Amino acid sequence: MDHTVVERELELKLVLSPDRSVPVPARLGYRSDDPYAVHVTFHIDSERPVDWTFARELLVEGVFRPCGHGDVRVWPTKVDGRGVVLMALSSPDGDALLEAPAAQVSAWLERTLRAVPPGSEGGRLGLDGALDELLAR
């Protein structure tokens, strides 16, 4: 089965306070062989980039309404009249609030949804073939 990769480089903002943020280059990634997940790689001033993986459905819903709990929360809002998507990420290493341009995130998500439509993710996992092989033994 062919696998599709959908990536998008963009600049997020790390929100430090209501008045201050710093730019963070990032890459949104989606792979059809991992159809339920989105991958966000933050290129910060460290030896290695920081990677986060969470449910694609969470980001899709978060473009329209607040969702998530725990480690990842996503919600839409406006900043200076522009539509943005906020992502609050929590880990044992700390918390981060990131602001992403809603139009760019939405366009990228549309490409992922065309690659693997909602509801068809399970068919991309190759479980049927693996199960057939296991039962044939």
Short mmCIF file of C-alpha atoms in Angstrom, two decimals:
data_model
loop_
_atom_site.label_atom_id
_atom_site.label_comp_id
_atom_site.label_asym_id
_atom_site.label_seq_id
_atom_site.Cartn_x
_atom_site.Cartn_y
_atom_site.Cartn_z
CA MET A 1 0.00 0.00 0.00
CA ASP A 2 1.33 3.44 -0.91
CA HIS A 3 1.83 5.85 1.93
CA THR A 4 1.15 9.55 1.69
CA VAL A 5 3.05 12.19 3.65
CA VAL A 6 1.55 15.66 4.10
CA GLU A 7 3.87 18.27 5.59
CA ARG A 8 3.78 21.99 6.12
CA GLU A 9 6.48 24.30 7.43
CA LEU A 10 5.15 27.31 9.29
CA GLU A 11 6.03 29.78 11.97
CA LEU A 12 4.21 29.44 15.27
CA LYS A 13 4.38 31.86 18.14
CA LEU A 14 5.31 30.75 21.63
CA VAL A 15 3.14 32.94 23.86
CA LEU A 16 5.15 34.08 26.89
CA SER A 17 2.65 36.66 28.16
CA PRO A 18 -0.34 38.59 26.77
CA ASP A 19 2.13 41.16 25.40
CA ARG A 20 5.05 38.99 24.39
CA SER A 21 5.64 36.03 22.10
CA VAL A 22 8.60 34.59 20.23
CA PRO A 23 8.58 32.93 16.80
CA VAL A 24 9.09 29.17 16.66
CA PRO A 25 9.67 27.49 13.30
CA ALA A 26 7.66 24.28 13.13
CA ARG A 27 6.66 21.47 10.80
CA LEU A 28 3.22 19.86 10.74
CA GLY A 29 3.41 16.26 9.59
CA TYR A 30 0.89 13.59 8.71
CA ARG A 31 1.52 10.08 7.41
CA SER A 32 -1.17 7.83 6.00
CA ASP A 33 0.53 4.81 7.63
CA ASP A 34 -0.13 6.48 11.03
CA PRO A 35 -3.58 7.77 10.08
CA TYR A 36 -4.93 8.81 13.47
CA ALA A 37 -2.00 11.03 14.43
CA VAL A 38 -0.51 14.39 13.58
CA HIS A 39 3.10 15.20 14.33
CA VAL A 40 4.36 18.65 15.19
CA THR A 41 8.10 19.29 15.25
CA PHE A 42 9.29 22.50 16.88
CA HIS A 43 12.69 23.79 15.84
CA ILE A 44 13.86 25.58 18.94
CA ASP A 45 17.32 26.58 20.11
CA SER A 46 18.30 23.13 21.34
CA GLU A 47 20.41 20.25 20.07
CA ARG A 48 17.37 18.39 18.80
CA PRO A 49 13.92 19.49 17.69
CA VAL A 50 10.99 18.92 20.02
CA ASP A 51 8.34 16.49 18.69
CA TRP A 52 4.72 16.21 19.76
CA THR A 53 2.24 13.65 18.48
CA PHE A 54 -1.49 13.77 19.13
CA ALA A 55 -4.80 12.83 17.52
CA ARG A 56 -5.60 14.40 14.15
CA GLU A 57 -9.23 14.53 15.26
CA LEU A 58 -8.22 16.78 18.17
CA LEU A 59 -6.63 19.32 15.85
CA VAL A 60 -9.53 19.13 13.35
CA GLU A 61 -12.05 19.82 16.12
CA GLY A 62 -9.81 22.45 17.74
CA VAL A 63 -9.90 24.60 14.60
CA PHE A 64 -13.65 25.07 15.23
CA ARG A 65 -14.16 24.81 19.02
CA PRO A 66 -12.24 24.26 22.24
CA CYS A 67 -11.32 20.62 22.79
CA GLY A 68 -8.87 18.36 24.52
CA HIS A 69 -7.83 17.96 28.10
CA GLY A 70 -4.70 16.93 29.89
CA ASP A 71 -1.50 17.22 27.86
CA VAL A 72 -2.99 18.76 24.71
CA ARG A 73 -5.74 21.36 24.43
CA VAL A 74 -6.64 23.20 21.22
CA TRP A 75 -9.03 26.08 20.54
CA PRO A 76 -9.69 28.81 17.97
CA THR A 77 -9.59 32.52 18.72
CA LYS A 78 -8.79 35.88 17.15
CA VAL A 79 -5.63 37.89 17.76
CA ASP A 80 -5.46 41.38 16.28
CA GLY A 81 -8.36 40.46 13.99
CA ARG A 82 -6.63 37.32 12.64
CA GLY A 83 -7.95 33.81 13.14
CA VAL A 84 -5.51 31.66 15.07
CA VAL A 85 -5.47 28.24 16.65
CA LEU A 86 -4.02 28.01 20.14
CA MET A 87 -2.38 24.81 21.34
CA ALA A 88 -1.64 24.36 25.03
CA LEU A 89 0.89 21.59 25.55
CA SER A 90 1.88 20.16 28.94
CA SER A 91 4.66 17.77 29.82
CA PRO A 92 6.83 16.98 32.83
CA ASP A 93 9.42 19.32 31.25
CA GLY A 94 7.03 22.27 31.24
CA ASP A 95 4.06 23.92 29.58
CA ALA A 96 3.80 25.86 26.34
CA LEU A 97 1.08 27.93 24.69
CA LEU A 98 1.52 28.11 20.93
CA GLU A 99 -0.33 30.24 18.42
CA ALA A 100 -0.72 29.02 14.84
CA PRO A 101 -2.28 30.80 11.84
CA ALA A 102 -5.73 29.22 11.45
CA ALA A 103 -5.79 29.49 7.65
CA GLN A 104 -2.48 27.64 7.26
CA VAL A 105 -3.42 24.91 9.75
CA SER A 106 -6.85 24.47 8.15
CA ALA A 107 -5.40 24.22 4.63
CA TRP A 108 -2.89 21.60 5.81
CA LEU A 109 -5.62 19.65 7.63
CA GLU A 110 -7.76 19.64 4.48
CA ARG A 111 -4.88 18.00 2.62
CA THR A 112 -4.63 15.30 5.32
CA LEU A 113 -8.38 14.71 5.16
CA ARG A 114 -8.21 14.28 1.38
CA ALA A 115 -5.32 11.82 1.79
CA VAL A 116 -7.20 9.77 4.41
CA PRO A 117 -10.86 10.72 4.83
CA PRO A 118 -12.33 10.56 8.34
CA GLY A 119 -13.68 7.09 9.06
CA SER A 120 -11.28 5.36 6.68
CA GLU A 121 -8.24 5.45 8.98
CA GLY A 122 -8.65 1.85 10.18
CA GLY A 123 -8.31 0.52 6.65
CA ARG A 124 -4.89 2.18 6.35
CA LEU A 125 -3.38 0.30 9.27
CA GLY A 126 -2.94 -2.97 7.39
CA LEU A 127 -4.58 -4.94 10.19
CA ASP A 128 -6.61 -7.12 7.84
CA GLY A 129 -3.48 -8.38 6.08
CA ALA A 130 -1.65 -8.94 9.36
CA LEU A 131 -4.66 -10.80 10.79
CA ASP A 132 -4.99 -12.96 7.66
CA GLU A 133 -1.29 -13.83 7.90
CA LEU A 134 -1.57 -14.68 11.57
CA LEU A 135 -4.64 -16.88 11.09
CA ALA A 136 -3.07 -18.68 8.10
CA ARG A 137 -0.36 -20.12 10.36
#
